[in-house]
mmCIF file of C-alpha atoms in Angstrom:
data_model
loop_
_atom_site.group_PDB
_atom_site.id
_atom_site.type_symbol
_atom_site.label_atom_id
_atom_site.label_comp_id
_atom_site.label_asym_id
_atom_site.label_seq_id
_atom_site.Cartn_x
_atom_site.Cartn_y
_atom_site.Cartn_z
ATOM 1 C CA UNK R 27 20.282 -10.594 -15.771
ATOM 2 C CA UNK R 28 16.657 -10.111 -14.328
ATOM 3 C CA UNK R 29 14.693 -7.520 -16.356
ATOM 4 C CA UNK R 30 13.207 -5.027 -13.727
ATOM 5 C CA UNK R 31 9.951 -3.243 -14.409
ATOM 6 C CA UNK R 32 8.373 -0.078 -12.509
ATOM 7 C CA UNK R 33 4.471 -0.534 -12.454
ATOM 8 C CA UNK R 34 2.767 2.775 -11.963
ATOM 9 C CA UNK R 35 -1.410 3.355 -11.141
ATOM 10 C CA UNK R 36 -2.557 6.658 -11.672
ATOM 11 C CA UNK R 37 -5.988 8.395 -11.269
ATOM 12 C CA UNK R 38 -7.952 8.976 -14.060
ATOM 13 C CA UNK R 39 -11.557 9.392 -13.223
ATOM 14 C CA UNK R 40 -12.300 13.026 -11.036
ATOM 15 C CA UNK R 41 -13.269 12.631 -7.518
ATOM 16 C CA UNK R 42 -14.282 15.296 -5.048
ATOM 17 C CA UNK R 43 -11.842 14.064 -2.553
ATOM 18 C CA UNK R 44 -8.849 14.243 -5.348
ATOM 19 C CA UNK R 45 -7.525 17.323 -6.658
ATOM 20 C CA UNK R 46 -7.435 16.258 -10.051
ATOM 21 C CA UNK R 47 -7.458 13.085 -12.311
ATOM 22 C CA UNK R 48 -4.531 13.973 -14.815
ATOM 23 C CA UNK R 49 -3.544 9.897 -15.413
ATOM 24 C CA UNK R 50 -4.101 7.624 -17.523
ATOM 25 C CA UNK R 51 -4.360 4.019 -16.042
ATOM 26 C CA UNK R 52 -0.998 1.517 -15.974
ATOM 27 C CA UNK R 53 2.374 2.260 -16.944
ATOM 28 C CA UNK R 54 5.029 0.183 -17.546
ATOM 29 C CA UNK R 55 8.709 1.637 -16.962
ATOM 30 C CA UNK R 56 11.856 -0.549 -17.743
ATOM 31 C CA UNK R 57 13.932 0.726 -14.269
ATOM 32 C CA UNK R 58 17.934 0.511 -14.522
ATOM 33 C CA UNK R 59 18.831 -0.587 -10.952
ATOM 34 C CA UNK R 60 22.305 0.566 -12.597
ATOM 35 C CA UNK R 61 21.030 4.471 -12.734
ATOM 36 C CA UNK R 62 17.206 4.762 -11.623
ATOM 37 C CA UNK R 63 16.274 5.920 -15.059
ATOM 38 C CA UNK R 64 13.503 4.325 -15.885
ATOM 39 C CA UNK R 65 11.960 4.223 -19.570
ATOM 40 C CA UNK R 66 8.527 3.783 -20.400
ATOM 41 C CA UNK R 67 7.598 0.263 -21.988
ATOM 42 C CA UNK R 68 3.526 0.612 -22.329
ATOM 43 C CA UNK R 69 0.441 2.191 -20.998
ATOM 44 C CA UNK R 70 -3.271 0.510 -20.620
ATOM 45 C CA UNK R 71 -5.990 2.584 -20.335
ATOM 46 C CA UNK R 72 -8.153 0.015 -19.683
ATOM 47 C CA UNK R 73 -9.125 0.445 -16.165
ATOM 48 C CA UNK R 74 -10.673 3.361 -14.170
ATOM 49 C CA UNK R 75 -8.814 4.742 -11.024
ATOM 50 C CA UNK R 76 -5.869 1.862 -9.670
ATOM 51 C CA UNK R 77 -4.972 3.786 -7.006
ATOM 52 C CA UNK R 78 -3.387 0.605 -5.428
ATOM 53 C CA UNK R 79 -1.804 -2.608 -7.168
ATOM 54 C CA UNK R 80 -0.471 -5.871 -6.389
ATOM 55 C CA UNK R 81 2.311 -7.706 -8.493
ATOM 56 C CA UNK R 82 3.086 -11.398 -8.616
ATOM 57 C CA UNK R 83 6.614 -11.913 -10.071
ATOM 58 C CA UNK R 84 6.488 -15.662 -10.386
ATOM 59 C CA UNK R 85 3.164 -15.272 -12.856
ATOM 60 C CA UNK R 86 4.272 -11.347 -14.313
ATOM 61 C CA UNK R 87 0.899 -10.769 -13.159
ATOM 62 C CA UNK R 88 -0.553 -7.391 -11.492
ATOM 63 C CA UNK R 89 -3.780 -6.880 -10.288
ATOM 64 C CA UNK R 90 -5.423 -3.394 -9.934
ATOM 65 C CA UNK R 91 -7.758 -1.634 -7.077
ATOM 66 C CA UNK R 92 -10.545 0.255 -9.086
ATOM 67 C CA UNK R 93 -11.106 3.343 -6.573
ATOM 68 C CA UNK R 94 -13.918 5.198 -8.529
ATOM 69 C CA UNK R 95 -16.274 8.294 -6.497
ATOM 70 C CA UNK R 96 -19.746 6.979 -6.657
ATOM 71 C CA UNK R 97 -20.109 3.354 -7.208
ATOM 72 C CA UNK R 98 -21.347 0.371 -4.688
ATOM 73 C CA UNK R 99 -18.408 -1.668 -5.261
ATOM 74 C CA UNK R 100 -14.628 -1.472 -6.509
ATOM 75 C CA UNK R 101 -13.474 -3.446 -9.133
ATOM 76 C CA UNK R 102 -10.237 -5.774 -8.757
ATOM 77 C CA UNK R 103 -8.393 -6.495 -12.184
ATOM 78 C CA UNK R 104 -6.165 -8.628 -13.301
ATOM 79 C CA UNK R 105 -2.977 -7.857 -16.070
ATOM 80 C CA UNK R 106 -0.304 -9.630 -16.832
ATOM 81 C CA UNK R 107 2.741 -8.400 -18.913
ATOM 82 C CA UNK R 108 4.156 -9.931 -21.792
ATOM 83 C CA UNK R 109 7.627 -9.572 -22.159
ATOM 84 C CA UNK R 110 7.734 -10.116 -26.164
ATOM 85 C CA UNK R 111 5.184 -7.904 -26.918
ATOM 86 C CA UNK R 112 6.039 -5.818 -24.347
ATOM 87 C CA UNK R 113 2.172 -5.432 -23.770
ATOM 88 C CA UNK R 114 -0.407 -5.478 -20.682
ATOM 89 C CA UNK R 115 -2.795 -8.686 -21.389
ATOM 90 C CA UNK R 116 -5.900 -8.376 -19.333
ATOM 91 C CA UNK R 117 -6.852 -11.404 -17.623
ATOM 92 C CA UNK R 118 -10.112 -10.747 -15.758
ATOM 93 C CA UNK R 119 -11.617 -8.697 -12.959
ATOM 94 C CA UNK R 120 -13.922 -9.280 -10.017
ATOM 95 C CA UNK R 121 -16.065 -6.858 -7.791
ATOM 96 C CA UNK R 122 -14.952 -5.860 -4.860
ATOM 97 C CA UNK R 123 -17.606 -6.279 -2.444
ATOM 98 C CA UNK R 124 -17.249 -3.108 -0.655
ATOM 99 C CA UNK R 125 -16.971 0.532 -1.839
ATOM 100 C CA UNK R 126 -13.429 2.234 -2.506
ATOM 101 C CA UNK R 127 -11.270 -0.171 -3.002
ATOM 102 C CA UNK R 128 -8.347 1.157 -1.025
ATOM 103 C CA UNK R 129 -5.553 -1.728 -0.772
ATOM 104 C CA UNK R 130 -4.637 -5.271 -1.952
ATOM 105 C CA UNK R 131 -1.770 -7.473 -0.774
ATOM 106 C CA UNK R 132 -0.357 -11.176 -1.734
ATOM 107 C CA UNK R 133 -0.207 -13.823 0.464
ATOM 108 C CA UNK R 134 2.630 -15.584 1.649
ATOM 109 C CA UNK R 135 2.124 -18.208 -0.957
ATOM 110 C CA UNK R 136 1.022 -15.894 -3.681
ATOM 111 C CA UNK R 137 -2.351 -17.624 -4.300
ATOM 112 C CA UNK R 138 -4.387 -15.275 -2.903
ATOM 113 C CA UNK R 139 -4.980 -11.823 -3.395
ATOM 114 C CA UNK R 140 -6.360 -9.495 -0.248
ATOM 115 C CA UNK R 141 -8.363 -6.859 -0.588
ATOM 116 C CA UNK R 142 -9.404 -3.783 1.360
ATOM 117 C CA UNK R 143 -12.265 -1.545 1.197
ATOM 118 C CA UNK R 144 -11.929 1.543 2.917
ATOM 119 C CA UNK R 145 -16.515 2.100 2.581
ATOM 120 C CA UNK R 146 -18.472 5.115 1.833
ATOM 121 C CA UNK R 147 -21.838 5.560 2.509
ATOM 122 C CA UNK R 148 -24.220 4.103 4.772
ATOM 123 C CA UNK R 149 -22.981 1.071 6.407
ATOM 124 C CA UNK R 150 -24.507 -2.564 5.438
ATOM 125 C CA UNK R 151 -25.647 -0.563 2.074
ATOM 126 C CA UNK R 152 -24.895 -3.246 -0.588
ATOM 127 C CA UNK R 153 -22.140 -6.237 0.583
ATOM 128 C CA UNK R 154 -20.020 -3.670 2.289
ATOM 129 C CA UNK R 155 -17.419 -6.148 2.655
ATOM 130 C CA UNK R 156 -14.275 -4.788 4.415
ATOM 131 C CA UNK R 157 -11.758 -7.776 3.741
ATOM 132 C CA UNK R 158 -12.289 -9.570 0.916
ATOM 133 C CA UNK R 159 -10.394 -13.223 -0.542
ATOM 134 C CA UNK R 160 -10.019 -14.556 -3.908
ATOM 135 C CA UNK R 161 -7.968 -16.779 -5.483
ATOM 136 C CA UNK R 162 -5.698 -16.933 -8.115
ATOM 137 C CA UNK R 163 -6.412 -19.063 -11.383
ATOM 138 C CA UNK R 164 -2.977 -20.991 -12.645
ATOM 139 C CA UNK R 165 -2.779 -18.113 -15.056
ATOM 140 C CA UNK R 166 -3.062 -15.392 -12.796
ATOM 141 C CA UNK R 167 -6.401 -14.570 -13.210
ATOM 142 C CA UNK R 168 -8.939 -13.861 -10.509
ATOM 143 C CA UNK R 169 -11.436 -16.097 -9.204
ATOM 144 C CA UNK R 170 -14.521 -15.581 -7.079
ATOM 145 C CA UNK R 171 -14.101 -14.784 -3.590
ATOM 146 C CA UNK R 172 -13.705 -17.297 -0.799
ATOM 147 C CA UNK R 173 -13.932 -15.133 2.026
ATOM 148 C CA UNK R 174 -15.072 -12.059 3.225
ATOM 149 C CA UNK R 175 -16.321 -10.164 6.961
ATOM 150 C CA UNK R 176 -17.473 -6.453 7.657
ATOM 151 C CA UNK R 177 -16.190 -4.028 10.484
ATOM 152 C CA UNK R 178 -18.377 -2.128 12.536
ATOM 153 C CA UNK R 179 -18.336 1.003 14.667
ATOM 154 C CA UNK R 180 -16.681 4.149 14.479
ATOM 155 C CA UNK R 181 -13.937 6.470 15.882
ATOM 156 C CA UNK R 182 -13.991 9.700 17.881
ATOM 157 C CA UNK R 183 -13.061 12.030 14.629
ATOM 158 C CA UNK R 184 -17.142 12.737 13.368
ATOM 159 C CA UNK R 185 -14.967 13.834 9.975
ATOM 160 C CA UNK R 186 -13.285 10.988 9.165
ATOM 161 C CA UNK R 187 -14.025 8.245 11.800
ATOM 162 C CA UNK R 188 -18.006 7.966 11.104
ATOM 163 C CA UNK R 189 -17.314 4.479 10.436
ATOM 164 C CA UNK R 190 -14.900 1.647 9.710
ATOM 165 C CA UNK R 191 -12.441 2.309 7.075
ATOM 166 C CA UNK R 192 -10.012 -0.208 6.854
ATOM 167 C CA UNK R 193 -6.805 0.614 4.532
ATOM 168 C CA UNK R 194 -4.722 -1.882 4.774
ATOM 169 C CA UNK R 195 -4.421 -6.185 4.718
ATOM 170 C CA UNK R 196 -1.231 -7.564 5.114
ATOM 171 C CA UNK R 197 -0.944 -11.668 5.678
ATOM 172 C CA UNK R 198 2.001 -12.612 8.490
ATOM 173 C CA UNK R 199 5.018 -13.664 7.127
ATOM 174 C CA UNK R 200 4.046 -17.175 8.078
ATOM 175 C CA UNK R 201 0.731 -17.751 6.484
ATOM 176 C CA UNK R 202 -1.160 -17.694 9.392
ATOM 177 C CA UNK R 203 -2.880 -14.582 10.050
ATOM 178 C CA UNK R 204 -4.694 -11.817 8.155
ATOM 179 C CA UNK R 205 -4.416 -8.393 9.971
ATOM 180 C CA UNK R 206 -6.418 -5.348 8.820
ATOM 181 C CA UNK R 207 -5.029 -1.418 9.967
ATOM 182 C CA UNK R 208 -8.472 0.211 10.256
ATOM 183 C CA UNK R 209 -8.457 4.014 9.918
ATOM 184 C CA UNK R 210 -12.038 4.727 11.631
ATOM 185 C CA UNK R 211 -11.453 2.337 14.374
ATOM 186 C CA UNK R 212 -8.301 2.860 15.653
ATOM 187 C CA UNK R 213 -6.942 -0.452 15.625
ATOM 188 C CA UNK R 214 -5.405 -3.487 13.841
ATOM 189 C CA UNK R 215 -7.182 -6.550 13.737
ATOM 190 C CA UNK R 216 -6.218 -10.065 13.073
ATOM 191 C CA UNK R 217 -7.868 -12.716 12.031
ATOM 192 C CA UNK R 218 -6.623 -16.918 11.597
ATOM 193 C CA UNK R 219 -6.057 -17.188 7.892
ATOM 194 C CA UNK R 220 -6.264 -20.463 6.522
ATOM 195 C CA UNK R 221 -3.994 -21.954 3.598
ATOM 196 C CA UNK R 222 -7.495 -22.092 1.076
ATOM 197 C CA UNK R 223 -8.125 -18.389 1.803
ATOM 198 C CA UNK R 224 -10.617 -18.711 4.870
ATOM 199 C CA UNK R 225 -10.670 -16.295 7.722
ATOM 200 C CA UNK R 226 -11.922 -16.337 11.331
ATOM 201 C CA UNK R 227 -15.454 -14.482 11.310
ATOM 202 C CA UNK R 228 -13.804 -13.070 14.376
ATOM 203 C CA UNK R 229 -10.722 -11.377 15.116
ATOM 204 C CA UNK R 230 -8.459 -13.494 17.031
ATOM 205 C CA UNK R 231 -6.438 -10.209 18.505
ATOM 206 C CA UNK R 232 -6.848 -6.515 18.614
ATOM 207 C CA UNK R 233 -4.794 -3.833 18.961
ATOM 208 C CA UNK R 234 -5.742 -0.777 19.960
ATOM 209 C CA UNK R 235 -3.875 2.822 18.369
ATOM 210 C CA UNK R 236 -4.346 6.032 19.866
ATOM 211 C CA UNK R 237 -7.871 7.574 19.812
ATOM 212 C CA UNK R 238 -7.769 9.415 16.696
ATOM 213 C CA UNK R 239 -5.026 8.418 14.974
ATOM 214 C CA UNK R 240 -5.948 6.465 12.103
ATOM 215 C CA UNK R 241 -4.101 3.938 11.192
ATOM 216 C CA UNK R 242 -3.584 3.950 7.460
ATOM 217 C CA UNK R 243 -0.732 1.488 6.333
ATOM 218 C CA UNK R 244 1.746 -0.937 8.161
ATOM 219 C CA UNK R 245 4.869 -3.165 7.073
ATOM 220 C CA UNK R 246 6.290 -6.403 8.537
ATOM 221 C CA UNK R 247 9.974 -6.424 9.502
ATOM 222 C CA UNK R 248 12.328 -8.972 7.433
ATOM 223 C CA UNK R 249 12.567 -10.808 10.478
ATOM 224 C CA UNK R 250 9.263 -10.916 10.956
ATOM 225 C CA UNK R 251 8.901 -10.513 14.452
ATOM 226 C CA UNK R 252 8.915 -6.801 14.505
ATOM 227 C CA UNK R 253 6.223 -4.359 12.097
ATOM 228 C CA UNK R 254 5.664 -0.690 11.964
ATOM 229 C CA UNK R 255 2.324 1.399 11.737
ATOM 230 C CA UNK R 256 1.954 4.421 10.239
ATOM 231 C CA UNK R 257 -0.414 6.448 11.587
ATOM 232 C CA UNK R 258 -2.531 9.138 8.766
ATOM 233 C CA UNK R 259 -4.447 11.490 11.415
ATOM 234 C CA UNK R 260 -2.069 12.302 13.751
ATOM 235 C CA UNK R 261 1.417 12.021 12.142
ATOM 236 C CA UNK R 262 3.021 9.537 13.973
ATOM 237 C CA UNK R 263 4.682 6.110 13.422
ATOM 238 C CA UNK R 264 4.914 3.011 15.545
ATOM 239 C CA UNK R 265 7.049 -0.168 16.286
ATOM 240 C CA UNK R 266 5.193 -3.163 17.423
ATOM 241 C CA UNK R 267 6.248 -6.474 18.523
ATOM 242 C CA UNK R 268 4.840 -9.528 16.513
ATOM 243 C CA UNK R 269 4.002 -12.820 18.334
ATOM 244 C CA UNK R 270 3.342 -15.159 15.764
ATOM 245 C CA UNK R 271 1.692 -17.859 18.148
ATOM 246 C CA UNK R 272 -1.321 -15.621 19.133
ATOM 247 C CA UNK R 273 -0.860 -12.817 15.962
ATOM 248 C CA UNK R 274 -1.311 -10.175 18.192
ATOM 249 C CA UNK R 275 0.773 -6.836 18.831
ATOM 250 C CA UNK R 276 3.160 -5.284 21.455
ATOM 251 C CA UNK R 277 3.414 -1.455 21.182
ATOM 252 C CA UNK R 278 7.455 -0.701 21.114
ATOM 253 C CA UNK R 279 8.025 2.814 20.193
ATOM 254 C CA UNK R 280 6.040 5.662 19.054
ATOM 255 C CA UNK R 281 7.841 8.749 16.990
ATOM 256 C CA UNK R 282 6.067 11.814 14.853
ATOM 257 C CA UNK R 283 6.909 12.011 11.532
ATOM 258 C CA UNK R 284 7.085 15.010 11.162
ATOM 259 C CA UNK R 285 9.841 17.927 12.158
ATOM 260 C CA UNK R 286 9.916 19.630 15.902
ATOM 261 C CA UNK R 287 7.686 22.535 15.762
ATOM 262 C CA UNK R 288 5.532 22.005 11.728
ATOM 263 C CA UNK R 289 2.561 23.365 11.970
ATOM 264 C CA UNK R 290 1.380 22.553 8.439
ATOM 265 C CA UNK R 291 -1.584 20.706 8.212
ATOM 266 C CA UNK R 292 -0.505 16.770 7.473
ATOM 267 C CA UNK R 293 -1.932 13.088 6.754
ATOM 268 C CA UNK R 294 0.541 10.550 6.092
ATOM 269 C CA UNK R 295 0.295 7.860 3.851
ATOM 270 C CA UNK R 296 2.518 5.190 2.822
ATOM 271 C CA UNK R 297 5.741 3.106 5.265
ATOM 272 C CA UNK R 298 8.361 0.753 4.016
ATOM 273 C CA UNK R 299 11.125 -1.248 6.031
ATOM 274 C CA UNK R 300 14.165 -1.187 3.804
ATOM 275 C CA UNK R 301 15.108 -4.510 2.708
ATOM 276 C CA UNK R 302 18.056 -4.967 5.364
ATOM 277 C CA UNK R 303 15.127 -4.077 8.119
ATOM 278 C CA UNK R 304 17.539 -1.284 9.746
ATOM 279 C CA UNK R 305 15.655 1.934 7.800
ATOM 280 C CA UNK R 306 12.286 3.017 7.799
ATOM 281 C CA UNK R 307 10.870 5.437 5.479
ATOM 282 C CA UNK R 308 7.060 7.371 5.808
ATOM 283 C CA UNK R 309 5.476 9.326 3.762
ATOM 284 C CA UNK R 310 4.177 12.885 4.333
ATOM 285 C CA UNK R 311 1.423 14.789 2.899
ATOM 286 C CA UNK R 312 1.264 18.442 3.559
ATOM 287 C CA UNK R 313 4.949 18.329 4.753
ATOM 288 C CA UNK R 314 5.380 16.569 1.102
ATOM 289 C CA UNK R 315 8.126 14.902 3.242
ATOM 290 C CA UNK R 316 9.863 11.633 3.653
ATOM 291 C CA UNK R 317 10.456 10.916 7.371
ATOM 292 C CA UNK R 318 13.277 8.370 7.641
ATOM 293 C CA UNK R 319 13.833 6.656 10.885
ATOM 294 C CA UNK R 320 16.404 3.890 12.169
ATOM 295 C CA UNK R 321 14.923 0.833 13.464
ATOM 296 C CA UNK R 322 17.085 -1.158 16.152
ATOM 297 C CA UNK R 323 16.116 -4.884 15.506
ATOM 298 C CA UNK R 324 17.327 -6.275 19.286
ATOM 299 C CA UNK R 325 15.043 -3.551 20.893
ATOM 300 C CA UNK R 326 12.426 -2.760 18.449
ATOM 301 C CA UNK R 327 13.090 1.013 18.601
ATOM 302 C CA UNK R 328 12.697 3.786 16.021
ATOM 303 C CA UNK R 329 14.590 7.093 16.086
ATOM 304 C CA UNK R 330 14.661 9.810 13.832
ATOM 305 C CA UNK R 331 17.365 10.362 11.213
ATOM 306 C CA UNK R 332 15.848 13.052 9.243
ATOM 307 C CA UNK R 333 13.534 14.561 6.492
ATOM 308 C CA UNK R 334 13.973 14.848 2.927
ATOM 309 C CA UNK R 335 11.609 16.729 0.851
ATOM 310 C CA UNK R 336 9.370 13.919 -1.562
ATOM 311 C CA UNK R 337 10.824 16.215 -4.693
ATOM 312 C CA UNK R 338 6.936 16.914 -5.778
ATOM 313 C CA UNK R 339 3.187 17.489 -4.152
ATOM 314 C CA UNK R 340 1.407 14.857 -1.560
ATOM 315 C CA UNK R 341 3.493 11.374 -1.710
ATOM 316 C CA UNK R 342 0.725 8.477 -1.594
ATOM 317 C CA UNK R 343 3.035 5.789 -2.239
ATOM 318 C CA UNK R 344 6.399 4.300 -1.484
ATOM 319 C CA UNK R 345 8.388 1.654 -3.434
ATOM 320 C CA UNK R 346 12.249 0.328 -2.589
ATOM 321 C CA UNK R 347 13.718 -1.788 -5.374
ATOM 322 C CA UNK R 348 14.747 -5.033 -4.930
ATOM 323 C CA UNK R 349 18.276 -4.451 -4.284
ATOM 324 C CA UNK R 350 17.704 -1.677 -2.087
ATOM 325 C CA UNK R 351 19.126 0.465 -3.767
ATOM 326 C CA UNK R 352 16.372 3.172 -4.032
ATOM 327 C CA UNK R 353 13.228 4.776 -3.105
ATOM 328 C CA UNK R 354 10.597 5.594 -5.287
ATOM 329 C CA UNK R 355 8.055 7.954 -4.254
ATOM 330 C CA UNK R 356 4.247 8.349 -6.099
ATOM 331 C CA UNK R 357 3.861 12.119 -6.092
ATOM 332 C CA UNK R 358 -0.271 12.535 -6.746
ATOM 333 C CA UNK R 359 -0.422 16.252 -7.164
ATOM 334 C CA UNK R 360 2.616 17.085 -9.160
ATOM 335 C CA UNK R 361 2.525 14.589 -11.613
ATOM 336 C CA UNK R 362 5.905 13.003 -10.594
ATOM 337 C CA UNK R 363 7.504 9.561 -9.778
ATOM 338 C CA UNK R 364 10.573 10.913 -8.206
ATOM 339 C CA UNK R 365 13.482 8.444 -7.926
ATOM 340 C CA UNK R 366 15.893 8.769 -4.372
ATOM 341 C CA UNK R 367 19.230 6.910 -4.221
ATOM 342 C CA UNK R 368 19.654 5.298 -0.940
ATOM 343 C CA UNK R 369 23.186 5.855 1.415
ATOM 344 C CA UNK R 370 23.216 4.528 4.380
ATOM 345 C CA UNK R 371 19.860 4.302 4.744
ATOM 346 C CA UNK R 372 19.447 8.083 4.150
ATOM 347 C CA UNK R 373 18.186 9.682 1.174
ATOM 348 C CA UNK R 374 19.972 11.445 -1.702
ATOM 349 C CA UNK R 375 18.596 14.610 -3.805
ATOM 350 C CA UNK R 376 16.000 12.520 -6.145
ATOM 351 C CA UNK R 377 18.686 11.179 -8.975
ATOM 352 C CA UNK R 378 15.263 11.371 -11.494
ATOM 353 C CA UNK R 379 11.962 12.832 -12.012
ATOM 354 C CA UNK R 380 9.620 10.744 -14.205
ATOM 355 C CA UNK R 381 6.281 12.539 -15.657
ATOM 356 C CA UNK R 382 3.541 10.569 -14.708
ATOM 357 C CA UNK R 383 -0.107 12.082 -14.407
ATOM 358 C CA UNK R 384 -1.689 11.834 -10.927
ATOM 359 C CA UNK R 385 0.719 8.723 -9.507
ATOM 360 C CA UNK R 386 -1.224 7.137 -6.737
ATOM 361 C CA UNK R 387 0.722 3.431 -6.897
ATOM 362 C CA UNK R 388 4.452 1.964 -7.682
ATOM 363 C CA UNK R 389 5.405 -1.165 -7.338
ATOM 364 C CA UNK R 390 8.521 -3.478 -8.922
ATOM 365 C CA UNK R 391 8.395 -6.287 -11.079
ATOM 366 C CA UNK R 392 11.177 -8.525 -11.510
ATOM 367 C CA UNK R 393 10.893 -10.523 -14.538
#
């Protein structure tokens, strides 16, 4: 049988915008898809702040967003685990081109890696690259950057909206687009992606989100026709219609994720389609809830099933196994990876609470 691994980043560098930095680096968990339990293989301290990671299966490889307060440019690095020694190998890292390294992504081929800077500080300061290309060596490791473009402009929210912030770069399922969720601007973006990594210098489609609203993170459907957008400033969550001939976006649905009558203040963060495309689960922080929602596939429709509590303090990130069989939830301020069985697409009391110092990413590798 397939050995299954739980990859977890975790802050451990202080930044004013974090409550605390109580990590370590990268963890490596041995997850039962049995039980949930998962047992801790190996830790690297070896890189500063992955608050977001990659992983490439086919290569055991994981690469690593360096999110650190104060510097020019992120770093992107590259791992990949040896099953014998039961060790992280580090491969090699690039820079990011862009402050705050916020999200990376795999294209459909898995020979290039996509990065995301969210940007601090005055725009056009340094490369201030938004979107950012490289490929991947035959061994996994990362080469220089093909391609790269800025955003420019700003949002209506002088707080958090004095500039572009993208958060998130998905490829289509097909190959053929790049799109970009934008938090200061309010909008997705795609751009033509090419099959050596090249990108339009302009974005082919745009579409718009609510004033305010901020777009943080976004998920294809497995059909691939339908994607949802989760939405950080105002606590709401999309369906959108995907035409792959143009790569532009037809608004469906729009839902809160959050309870009738909450008044606590709340920014989500993370969305994942469950693997059979019917389920939908976002991620609350300040509710420290997940919202789960059913997702009709023939209309394109969410609706609300319920909330379950994300058994810790401000849930960053989201992670389903690959048999869809649970949901694994990045708890940043409690120092917990809590572990939910799915049922019927809702979500059981967590079945496990793993100690993990400031979680901010969890992913799955199948060996």
């Amino acid at each position: 049988m397939p050995e299954l691994l739980m990859i977890v980043g975790s802050l451990n560098r202080d930044a004013p915008y974090f409550r605390a930095a109580h990590g370590l680096g990268l963890s490596v968990f041995r997850f039962d898809p049995a039980t949930g339990q998962a047992d801790l293989v190996c830790e690297d301290r070896s890189v500063d702040n992955p608050t977001f990671l990659s992983v490439a299966s086919g290569s055991r490889c994981i690469y690593a967003t360096s999110e650190v307060y104060g510097w020019h440019e992120g770093l992107i690095s590259a791992y990949r685990y040896d099953a014998e020694a039961r060790r992280l190998i580090y491969l090699n890292k690039q820079p990011s081109l862009g402050s705050v390294a916020a999200h990376s992504s795999l294209d459909a081929e898995a020979r290039h890696l996509l990065v995301a800077n969210y940007g601090m500080g005055p725009e056009e300061e340094g490369p201030d690259r938004a979107i950012v290309v490289y490929p991947l060596d035959p061994d996994g490791a990362l080469a220089p950057p093909v391609a790269s473009l800025r955003h420019g402009g700003r949002g209506p929210r002088a707080d958090r909206q004095e500039r572009a912030h993208p958060h998130c770069v998905l490829a289509s399922p097909d190959g053929r687009f790049a799109i970009v969720a934008d938090l200061g601007l309010d909008a997705l973006f795609t751009y033509r992606y090419g099959p050596a990594g090249t990108l339009s210098t302009a974005p082919v489609a745009k579409t718009p989100m609510p004033p305010g609203s901020g777009p943080r993170h976004f998920a294809f459907h497995p059909n691939g026709r339908l994607a949802v957008v989760i939405r950080e400033l105002d606590s709401s969550i999309s369906s959108l219609r995907f035409e792959p001939d143009t790569g532009s976006f037809t608004p469906v649905s729009t839902v809160s994720t959050l309870p009738d009558g909450t008044t606590a203040e709340n920014y989500c963060s993370d969305v994942q389609i469950h693997r059979g495309g019917e389920f939908v689960y976002g991620a609350n922080r300040g509710h420290d809830s997940i919202a789960v929602f059913s997702l009709d596939e023939p209309s394109g429709r969410l609706a609300p099933i319920g909330h379950r509590s994300c058994g810790g303090t401000t849930p960053r990130n989201l992670a389903i196994d690959p048999e869809g069989r649970y949901l694994v939830v990045a708890n940043q301020d409690s120092d917990t990876v809590s572990v939910f069985a799915i049922e019927d697409g809702r979500l059981a009391h967590p079945v496990h609470q793993i100690p993990v110092g400031s979680p901010m990413c969890v992913k799955f590798l199948v060996l």
